[in-house]
Short mmCIF file of C-alpha atoms and ligand atoms in Angstrom, two decimals:
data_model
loop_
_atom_site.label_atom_id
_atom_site.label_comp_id
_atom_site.label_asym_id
_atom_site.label_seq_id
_atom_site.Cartn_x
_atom_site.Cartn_y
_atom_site.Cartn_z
CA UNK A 1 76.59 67.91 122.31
CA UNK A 2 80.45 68.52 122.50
CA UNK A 3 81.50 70.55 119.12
CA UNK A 4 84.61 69.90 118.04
CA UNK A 5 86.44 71.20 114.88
CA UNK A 6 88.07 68.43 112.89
CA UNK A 7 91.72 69.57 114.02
CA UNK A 8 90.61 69.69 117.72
CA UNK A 9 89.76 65.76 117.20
CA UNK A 10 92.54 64.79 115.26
CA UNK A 11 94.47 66.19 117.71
CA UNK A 12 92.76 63.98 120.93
CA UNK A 13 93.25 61.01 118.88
CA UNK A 14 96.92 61.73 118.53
CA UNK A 15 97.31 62.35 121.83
CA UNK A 16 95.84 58.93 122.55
CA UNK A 17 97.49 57.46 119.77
CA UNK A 18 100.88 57.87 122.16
CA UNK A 19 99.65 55.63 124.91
CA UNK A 20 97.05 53.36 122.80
CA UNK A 21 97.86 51.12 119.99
CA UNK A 22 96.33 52.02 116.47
CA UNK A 23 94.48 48.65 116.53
CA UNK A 24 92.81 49.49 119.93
CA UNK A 25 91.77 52.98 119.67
CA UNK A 26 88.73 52.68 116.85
CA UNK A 27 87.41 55.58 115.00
CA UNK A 28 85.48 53.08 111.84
CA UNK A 29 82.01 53.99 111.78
CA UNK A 30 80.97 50.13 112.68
CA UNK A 31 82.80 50.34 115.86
CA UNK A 32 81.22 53.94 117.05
CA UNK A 33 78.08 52.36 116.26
CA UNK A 34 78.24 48.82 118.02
CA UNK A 35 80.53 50.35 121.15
CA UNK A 36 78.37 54.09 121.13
CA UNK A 37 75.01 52.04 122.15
CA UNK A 38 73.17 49.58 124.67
CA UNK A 39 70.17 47.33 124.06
CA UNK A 40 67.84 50.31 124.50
CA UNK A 41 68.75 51.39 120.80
CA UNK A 42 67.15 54.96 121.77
CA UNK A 43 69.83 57.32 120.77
CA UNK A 44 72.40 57.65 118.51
CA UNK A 45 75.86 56.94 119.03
CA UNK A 46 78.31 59.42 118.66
CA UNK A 47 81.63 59.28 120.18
CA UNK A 48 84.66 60.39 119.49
CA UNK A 49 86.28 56.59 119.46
CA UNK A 50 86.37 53.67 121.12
CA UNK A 51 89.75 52.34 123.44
CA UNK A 52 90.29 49.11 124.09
CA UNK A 53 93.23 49.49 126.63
CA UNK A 54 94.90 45.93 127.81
CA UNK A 55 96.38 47.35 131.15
CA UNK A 56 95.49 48.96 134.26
CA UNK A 57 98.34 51.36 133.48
CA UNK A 58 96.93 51.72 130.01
CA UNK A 59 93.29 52.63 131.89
CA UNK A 60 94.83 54.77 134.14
CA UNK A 61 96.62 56.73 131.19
CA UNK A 62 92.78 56.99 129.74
CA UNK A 63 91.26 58.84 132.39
CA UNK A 64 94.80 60.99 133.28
CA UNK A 65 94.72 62.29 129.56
CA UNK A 66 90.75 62.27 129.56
CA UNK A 67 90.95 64.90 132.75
CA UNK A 68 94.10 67.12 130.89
CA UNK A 69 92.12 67.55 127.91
CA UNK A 70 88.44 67.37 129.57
CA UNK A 71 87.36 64.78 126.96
CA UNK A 72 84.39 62.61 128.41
CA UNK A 73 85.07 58.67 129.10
CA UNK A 74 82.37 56.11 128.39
CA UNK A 75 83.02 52.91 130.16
CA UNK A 76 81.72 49.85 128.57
CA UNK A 77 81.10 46.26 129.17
CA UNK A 78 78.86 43.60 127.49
CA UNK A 79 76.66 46.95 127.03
CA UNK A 80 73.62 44.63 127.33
CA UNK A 81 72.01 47.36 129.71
CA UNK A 82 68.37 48.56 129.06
CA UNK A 83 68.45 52.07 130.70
CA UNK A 84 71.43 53.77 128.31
CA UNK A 85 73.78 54.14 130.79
CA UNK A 86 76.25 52.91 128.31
CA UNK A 87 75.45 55.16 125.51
CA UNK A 88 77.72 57.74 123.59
CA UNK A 89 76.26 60.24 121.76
CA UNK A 90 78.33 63.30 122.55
CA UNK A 91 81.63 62.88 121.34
CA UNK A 92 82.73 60.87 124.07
CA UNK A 93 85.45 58.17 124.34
CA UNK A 94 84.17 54.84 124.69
CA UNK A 95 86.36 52.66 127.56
CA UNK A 96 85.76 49.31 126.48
CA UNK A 97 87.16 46.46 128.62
CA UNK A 98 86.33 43.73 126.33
CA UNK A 99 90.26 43.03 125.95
CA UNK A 100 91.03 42.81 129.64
CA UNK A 101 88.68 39.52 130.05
CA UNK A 102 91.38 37.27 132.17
CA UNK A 103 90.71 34.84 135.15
CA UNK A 104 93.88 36.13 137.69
CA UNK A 105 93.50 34.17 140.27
CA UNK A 106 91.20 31.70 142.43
CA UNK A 107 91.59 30.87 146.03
CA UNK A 108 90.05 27.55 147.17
CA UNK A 109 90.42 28.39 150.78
CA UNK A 110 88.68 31.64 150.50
CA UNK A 111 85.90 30.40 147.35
CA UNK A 112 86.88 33.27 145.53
CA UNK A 113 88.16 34.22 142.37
CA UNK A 114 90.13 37.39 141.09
CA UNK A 115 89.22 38.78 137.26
CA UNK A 116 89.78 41.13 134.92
CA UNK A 117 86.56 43.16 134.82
CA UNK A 118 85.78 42.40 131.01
CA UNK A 119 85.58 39.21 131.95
CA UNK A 120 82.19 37.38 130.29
CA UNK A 121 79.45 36.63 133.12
CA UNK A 122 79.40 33.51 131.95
CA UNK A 123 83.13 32.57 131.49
CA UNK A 124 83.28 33.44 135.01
CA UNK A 125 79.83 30.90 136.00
CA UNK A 126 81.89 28.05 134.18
CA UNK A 127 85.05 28.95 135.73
CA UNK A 128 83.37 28.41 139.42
CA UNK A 129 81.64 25.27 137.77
CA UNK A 130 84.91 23.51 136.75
CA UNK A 131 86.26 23.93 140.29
CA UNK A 132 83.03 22.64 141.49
CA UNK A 133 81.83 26.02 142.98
CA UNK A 134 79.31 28.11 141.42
CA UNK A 135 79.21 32.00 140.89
CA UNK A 136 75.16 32.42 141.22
CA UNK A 137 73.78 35.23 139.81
CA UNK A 138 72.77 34.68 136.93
CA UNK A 139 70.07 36.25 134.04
CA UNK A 140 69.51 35.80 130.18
CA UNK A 141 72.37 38.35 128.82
CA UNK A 142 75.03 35.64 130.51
CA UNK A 143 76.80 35.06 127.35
CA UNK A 144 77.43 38.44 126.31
CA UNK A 145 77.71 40.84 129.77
CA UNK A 146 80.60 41.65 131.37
CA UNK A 147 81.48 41.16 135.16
CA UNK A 148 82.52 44.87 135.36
CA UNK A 149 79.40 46.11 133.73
CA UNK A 150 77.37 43.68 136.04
CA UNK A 151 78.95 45.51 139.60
CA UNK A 152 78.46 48.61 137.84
CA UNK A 153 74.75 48.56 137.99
CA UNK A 154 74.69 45.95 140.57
CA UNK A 155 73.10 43.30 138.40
CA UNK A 156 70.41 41.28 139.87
CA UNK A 157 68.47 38.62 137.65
CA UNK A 158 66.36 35.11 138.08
CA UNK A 159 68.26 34.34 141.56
CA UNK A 160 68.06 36.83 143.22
CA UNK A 161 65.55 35.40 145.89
CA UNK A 162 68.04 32.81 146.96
CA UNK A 163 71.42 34.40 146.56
CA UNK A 164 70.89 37.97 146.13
CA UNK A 165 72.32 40.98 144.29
CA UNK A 166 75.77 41.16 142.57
CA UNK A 167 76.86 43.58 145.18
CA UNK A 168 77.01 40.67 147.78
CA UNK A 169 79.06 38.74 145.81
CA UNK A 170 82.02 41.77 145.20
CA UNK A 171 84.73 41.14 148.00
CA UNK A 172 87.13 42.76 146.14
CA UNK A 173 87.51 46.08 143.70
CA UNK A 174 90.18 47.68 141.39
CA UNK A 175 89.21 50.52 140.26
CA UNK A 176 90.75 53.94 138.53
CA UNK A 177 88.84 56.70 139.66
CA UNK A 178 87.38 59.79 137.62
CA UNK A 179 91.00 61.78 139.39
CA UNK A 180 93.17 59.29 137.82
CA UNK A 181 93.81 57.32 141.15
CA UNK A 182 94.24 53.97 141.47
CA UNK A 183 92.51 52.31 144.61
CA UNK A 184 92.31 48.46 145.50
CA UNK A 185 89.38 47.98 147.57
CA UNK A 186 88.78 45.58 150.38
CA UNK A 187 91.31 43.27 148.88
CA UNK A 188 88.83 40.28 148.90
CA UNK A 189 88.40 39.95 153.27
CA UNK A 190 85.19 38.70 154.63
CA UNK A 191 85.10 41.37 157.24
CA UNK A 192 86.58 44.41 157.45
CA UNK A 193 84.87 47.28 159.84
CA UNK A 194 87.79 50.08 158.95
CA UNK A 195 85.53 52.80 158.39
CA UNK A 196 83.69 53.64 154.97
CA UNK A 197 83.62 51.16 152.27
CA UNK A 198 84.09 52.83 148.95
CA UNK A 199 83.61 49.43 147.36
CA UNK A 200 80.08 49.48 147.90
CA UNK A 201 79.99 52.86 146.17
CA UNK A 202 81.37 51.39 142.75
CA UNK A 203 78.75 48.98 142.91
CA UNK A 204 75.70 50.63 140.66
CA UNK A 205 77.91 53.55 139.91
CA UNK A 206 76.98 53.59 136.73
CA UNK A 207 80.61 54.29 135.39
CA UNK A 208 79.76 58.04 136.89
CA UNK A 209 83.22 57.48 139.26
CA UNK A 210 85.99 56.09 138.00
CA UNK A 211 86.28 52.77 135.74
CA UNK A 212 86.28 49.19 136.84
CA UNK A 213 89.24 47.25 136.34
CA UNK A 214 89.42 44.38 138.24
CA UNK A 215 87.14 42.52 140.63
CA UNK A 216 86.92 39.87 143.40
CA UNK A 217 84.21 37.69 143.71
CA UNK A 218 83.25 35.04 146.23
CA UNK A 219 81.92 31.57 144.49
CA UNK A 220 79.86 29.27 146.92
CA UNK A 221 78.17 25.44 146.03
CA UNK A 222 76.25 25.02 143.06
CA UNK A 223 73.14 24.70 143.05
CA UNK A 224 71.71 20.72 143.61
CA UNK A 225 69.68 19.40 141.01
CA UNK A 226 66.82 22.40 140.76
CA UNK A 227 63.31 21.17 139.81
CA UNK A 228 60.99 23.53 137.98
CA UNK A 229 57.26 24.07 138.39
CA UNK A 230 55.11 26.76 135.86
CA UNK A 231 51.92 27.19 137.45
CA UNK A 232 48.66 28.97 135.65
CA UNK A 233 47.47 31.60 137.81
CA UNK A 234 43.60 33.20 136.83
CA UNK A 235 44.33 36.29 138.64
CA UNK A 236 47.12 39.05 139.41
CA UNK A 237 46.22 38.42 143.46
CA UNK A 238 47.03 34.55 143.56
CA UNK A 239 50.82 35.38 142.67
CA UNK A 240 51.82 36.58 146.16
CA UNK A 241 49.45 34.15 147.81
CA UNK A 242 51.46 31.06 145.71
CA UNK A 243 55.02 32.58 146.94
CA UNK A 244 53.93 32.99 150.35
CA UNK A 245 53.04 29.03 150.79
CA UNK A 246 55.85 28.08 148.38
CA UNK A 247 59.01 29.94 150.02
CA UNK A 248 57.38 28.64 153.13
CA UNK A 249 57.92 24.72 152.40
CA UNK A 250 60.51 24.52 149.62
CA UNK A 251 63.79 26.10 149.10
CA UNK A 252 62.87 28.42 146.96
CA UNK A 253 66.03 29.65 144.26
CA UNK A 254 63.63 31.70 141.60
CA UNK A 255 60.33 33.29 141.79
CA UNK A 256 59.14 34.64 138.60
CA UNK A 257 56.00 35.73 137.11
CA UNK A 258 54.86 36.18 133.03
CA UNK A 259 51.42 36.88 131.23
CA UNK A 260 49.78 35.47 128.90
CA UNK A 261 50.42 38.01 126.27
CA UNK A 262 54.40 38.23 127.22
CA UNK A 263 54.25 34.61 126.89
CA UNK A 264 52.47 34.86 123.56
CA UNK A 265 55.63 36.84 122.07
CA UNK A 266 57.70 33.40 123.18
CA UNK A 267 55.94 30.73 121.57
CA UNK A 268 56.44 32.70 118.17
CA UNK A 269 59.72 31.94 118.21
CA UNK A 270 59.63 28.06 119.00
CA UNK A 271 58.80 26.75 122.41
CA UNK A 272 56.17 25.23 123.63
CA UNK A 273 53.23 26.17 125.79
CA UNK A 274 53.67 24.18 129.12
CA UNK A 275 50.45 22.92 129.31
CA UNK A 276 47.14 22.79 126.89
CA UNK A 277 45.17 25.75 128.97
CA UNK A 278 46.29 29.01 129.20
CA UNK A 279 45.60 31.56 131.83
CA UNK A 280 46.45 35.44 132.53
CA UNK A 281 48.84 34.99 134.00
CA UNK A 282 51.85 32.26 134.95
CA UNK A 283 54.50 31.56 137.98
CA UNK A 284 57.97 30.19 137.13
CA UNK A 285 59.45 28.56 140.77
CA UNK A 286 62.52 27.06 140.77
CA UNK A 287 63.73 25.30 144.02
CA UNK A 288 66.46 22.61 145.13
CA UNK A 289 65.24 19.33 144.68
CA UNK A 290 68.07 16.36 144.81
CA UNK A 291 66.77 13.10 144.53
CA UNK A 292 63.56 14.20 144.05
CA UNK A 293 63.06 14.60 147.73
CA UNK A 294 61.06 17.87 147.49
CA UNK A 295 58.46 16.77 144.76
CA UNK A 296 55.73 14.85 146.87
CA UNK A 297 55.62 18.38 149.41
CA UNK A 298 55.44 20.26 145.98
CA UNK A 299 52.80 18.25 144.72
CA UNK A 300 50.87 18.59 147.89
CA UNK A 301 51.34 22.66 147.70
CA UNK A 302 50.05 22.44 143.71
CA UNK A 303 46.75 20.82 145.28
CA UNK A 304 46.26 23.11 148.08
CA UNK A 305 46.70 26.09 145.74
CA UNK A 306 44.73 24.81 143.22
CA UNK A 307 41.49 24.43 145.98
CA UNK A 308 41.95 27.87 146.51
CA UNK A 309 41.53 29.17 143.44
CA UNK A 310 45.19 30.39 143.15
CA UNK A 311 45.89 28.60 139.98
CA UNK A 312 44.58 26.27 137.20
CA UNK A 313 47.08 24.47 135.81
CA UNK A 314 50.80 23.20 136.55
CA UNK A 315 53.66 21.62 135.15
CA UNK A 316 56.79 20.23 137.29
CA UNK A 317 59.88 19.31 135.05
CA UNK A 318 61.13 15.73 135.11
CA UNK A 319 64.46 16.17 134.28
CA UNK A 320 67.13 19.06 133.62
CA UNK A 321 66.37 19.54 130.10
CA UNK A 322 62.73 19.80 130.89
CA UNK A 323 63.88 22.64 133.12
CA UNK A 324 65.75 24.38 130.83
CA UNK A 325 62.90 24.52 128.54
CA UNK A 326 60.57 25.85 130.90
CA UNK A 327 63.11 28.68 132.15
CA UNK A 328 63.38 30.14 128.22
CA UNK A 329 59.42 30.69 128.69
CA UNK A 330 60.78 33.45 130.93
CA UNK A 331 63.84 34.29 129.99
CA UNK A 332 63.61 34.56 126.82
CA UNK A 333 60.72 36.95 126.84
CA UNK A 334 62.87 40.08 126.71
CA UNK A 335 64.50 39.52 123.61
CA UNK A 336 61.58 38.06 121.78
CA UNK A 337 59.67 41.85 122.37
CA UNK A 338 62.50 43.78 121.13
CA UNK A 339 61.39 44.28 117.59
CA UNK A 340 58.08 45.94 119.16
CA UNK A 341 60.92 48.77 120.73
CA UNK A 342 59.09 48.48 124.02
CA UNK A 343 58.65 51.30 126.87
CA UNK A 344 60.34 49.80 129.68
CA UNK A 345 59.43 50.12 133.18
CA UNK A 346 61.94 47.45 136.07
CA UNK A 347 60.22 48.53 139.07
CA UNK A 348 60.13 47.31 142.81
CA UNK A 349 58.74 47.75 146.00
CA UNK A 350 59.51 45.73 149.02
CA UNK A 351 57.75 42.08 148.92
CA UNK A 352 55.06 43.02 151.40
CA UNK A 353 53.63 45.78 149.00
CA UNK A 354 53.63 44.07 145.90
CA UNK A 355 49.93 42.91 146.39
CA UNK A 356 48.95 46.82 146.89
CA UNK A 357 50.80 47.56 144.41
CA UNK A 358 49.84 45.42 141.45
CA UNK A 359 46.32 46.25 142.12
CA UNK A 360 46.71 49.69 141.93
CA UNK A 361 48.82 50.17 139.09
CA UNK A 362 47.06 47.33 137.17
CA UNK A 363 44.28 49.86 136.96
CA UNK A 364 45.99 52.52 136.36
CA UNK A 365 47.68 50.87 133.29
CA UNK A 366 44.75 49.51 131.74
CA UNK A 367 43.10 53.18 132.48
CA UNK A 368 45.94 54.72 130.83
CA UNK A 369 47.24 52.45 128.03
CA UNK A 370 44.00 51.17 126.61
CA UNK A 371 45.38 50.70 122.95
CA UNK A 372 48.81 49.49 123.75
CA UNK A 373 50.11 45.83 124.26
CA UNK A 374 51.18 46.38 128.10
CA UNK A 375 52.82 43.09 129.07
CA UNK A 376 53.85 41.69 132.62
CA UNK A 377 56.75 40.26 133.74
CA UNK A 378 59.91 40.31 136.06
CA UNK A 379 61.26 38.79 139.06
CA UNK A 380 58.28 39.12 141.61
CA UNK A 381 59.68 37.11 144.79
CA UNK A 382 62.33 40.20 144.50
CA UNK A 383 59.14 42.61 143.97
CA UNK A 384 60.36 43.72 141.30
CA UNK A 385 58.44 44.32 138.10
CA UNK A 386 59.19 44.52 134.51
CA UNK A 387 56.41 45.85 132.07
CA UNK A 388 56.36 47.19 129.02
CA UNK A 389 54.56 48.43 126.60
CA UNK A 390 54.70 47.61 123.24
CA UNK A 391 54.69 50.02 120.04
CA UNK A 392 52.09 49.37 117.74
CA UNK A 393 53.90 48.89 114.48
CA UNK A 394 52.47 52.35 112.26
CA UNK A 395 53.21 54.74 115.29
CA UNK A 396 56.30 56.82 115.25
CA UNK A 397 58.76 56.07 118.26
CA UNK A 398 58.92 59.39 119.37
CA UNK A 399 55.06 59.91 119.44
CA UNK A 400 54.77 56.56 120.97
CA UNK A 401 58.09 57.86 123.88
CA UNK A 402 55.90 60.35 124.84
CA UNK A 403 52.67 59.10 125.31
CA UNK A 404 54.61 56.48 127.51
CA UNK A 405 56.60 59.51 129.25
CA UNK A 406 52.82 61.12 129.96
CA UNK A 407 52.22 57.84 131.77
CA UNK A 408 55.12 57.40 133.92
CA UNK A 409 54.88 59.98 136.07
CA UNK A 410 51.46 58.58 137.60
CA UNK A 411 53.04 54.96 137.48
CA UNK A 412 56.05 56.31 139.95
CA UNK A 413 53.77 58.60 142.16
CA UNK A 414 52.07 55.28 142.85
CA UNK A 415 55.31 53.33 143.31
CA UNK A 416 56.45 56.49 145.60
CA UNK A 417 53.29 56.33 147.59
CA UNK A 418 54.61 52.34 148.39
CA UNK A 419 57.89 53.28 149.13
CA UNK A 420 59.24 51.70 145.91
CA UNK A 421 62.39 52.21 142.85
CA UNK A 422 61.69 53.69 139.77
CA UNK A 423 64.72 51.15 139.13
CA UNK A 424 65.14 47.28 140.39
CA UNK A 425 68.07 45.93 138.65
CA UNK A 426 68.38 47.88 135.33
CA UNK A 427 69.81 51.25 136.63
CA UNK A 428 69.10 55.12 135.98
CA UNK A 429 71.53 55.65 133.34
CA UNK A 430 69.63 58.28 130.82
CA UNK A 431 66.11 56.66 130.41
CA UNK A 432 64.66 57.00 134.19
CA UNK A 433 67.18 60.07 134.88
CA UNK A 434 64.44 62.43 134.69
CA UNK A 435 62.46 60.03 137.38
CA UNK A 436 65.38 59.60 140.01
CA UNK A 437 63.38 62.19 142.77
CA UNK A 438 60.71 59.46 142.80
CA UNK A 439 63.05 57.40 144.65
CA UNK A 440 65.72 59.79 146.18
CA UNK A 441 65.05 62.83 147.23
CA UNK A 442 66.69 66.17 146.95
CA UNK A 443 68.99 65.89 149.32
CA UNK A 444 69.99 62.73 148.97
CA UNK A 445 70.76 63.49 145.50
CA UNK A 446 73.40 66.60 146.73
CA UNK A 447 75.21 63.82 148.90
CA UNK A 448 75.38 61.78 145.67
CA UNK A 449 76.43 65.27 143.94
CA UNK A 450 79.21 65.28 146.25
CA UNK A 451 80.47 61.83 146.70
CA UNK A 452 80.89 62.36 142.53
CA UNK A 453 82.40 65.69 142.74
CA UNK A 454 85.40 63.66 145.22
CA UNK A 455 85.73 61.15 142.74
CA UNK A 456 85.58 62.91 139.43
CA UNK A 457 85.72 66.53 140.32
CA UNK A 458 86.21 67.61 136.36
CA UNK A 459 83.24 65.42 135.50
CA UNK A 460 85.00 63.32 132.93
CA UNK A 461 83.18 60.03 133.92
CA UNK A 462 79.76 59.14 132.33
CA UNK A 463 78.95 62.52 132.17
CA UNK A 464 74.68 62.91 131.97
CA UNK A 465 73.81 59.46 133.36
CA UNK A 466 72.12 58.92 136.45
CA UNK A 467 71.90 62.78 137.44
CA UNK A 468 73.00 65.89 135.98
C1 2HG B 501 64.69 40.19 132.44
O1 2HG B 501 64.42 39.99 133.63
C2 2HG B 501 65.59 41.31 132.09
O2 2HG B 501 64.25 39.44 131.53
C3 2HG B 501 65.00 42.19 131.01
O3 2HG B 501 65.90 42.07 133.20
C4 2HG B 501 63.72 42.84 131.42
O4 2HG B 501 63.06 43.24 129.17
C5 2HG B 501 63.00 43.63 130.32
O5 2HG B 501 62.32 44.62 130.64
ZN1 ZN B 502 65.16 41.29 135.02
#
């Protein structure tokens, strides 16, 4: 915790005052609050204030004053993350870029499209749409997360099995690093083999080397007409077996997976089961289907699975709507848990080891959670896995934080053992910190020491997230 006396702080805020506007450098204890925390809603916010610069000159000033005076810098985006990367409890100055949210530019030659990096996800997937391009990945925090904070921790949501990560959509990077530099990176080129590309290093930096400020992104065709199925599966093994026939016949642009009891937590909140049986467990596959051309060969696959005991029931939507109402059955399962302050685990391993996998940590969950609500979810054509646990409502959340801490370290040694990431999509930021040798080890970690010490060698940016 940074201790400051009270004319040490009103002295920092002067010194911003000179650069930032009164209205966009915050200090109300609303602000601190709303622009100090993520979705994780773990700690408590504390910064010193929050900037809302409008410039790239104005960021630059930031993190030039930030290094003079050693104050810590917080960048911030839609801060709809889930692993506190975007937290500020320690007197730091929040960075966000919510006012710098402009389209600059789009090429139609090149598909791609220059913006401001507090641009809105979605802004920027109806920007494409209008010029009849699409930007494709996409996941359920689309109205509220910011393009800046996505490349940050290289967002990754329902598409990923078609059209990757966000990282292969970044052609293009401005960024201010932690020395107060101002680099413009790969200038949006296809190729470009001129040695190391410190672009890709931005991408899932957490904010830990210098701050976002502009990015270029390459847009491609939207997708045509997508038909949905939601299959019911009996058992954990028939998910894998289902994706390996389906991505073999059908072009395949989502591969999800849900139980019972995640879906349980939807229906409270108004839809509708898909069909009148439930099962354990439930696939979500999403694949082109113009014209219906695809449906009789999906039909056909439904059947086959279905004599093999892979699943019990189906549903295939008719129309767009009725695909939009089967997707919230998914996506809206994270936000319909989030009064039961769930433990949460975003986990993967490559494809081929997610059958291994689920059996062996299935057991080991059920072994070592047998009074909590452990619920299944995530992105599994990615292998990647989301579960949490739920708290039961009279437990305390710190009691109920470290029962779930006791657990973890047996749920990564088994992910280790597979060759998996204690993180998939959501990053390290401060809740899987102390996990990180699970997936890197030791000296991996020094070369990501040192790659931070030449970008931020006074250790202004996003100090305490991702390593220490
Ligand atoms: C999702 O896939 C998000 O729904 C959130 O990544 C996952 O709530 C979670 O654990
Ligand atoms: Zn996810």
């Amino acid at each position: 915790m940074t201790m400051r006396s009270s004319s040490e702080t009103a002295s920092l805020l002067d010194g911003l005052r000179a650069f930032i506007e009164p209205a966009h450098l915050r200090t109300d204890a609303d602000s601190c609050l709303q622009y100090g925390r993520d979705w994780t809603r773990l700690y408590s916010p504390n910064p010193l204030a929050v900037a809302l610069p409008g410039s790239i000159e104005q960021v630059q000033q930031l993190v030039i004053f930030a290094n003079h005076h050693r104050l810590a810098l917080v960048p911030s985006g839609g801060r709809t993350g889930l692993s506190g990367a975007a937290v500020a409890c320690n007197g730091e100055l929040v960075v966000s870029l919510e006012r710098m949210n402009r389209i600059l530019e789009f090429d139609p030659v090149d598909r791609s499209v220059t913006c401001q990096a507090g641009t809105i996800t979605e802004a920027l997937q109806n920007f494409a749409r209008d010029q009849g391009l699409s930007y494709p990945v996409d996941f359920a925090s689309r109205g509220s997360s910011q393009i800046g904070g996505n490349i940050a921790t290289n967002a990754g949501g329902i598409k990923v099995v078609r059209y990757g990560l966000t990282r292969d959509w970044v052609t293009g990077l401005k960024v201010i690093t932690g020395r107060g530099d101002r680099l413009d990176l790969n200038r949006g080129l296809i190729k470009n083999a001129s040695g190391y590309d410190l672009r890709h290093l931005f991408v899932g930096s957490e904010g830990t080397l210098g701050i976002i400020v502009e990015a270029t992104l390459q847009l491609t065709r939207p997708l045509r007409e997508p038909s949905v199925m939601v299959l019911g599966v009996p058992n954990l093994s028939g998910i894998m077996a289902i994706y390996g026939l389906l991505r073999s016949k059908l072009d395949l642009s989502a591969f999800e997976f849900f139980s019972e009891l995640a879906l349980r937590h939807v229906l409270k909140k108004g839809p509708h089961r898909p069909f009148d049986s439930a099962t354990p467990y439930y696939v979500l596959a999403e694949f082109e289907n113009p014209g219906d051309i695809q449906t009789d060969e999906a039909l056909e696959l439904f059947e086959h699975c279905a004599e093999q005991g892979w699943l019990a029931d189906g549903v295939i939507s008719q129309s767009g709507n009725q695909a939009k109402e089967l997707w919230r059955l998914r996506e809206d399962i994270s936000e319909s848990i989030a009064e039961h302050q769930p433990y949460k685990n975003d986990i993967a391993v490559r494809i081929s080891r997610v059958p291994a996998l689920l059996e062996e940590i299935d057991g080991l969950l059920a072994r070592e959670y047998p009074d909590f609500e452990v619920l299944w979810y995530g992105h599994i054509g990615d292998g990647n896995l989301h579960i949490n646990i739920l708290k039961p409502a009279t437990m305390e959340p710190a009691i109920f934080a470290k029962k779930c801490g006791a657990v973890s370290p047996h749920l990564f040694a088994a992910l280790q053992r597979h060759g998996g990431s204690i993180s998939a999509e959501h990053g390290v930021g401060l809740t899987k910190k102390p996990y990180l040798h699970y997936t890197r080890d030791e000296s991996e970690v020094n070369y990501l020491r040192a790659i931070k010490q030449a970008f931020d060698p006074n250790g202004i940016m996003n100090p305490g997230k991702l390593f220490d």
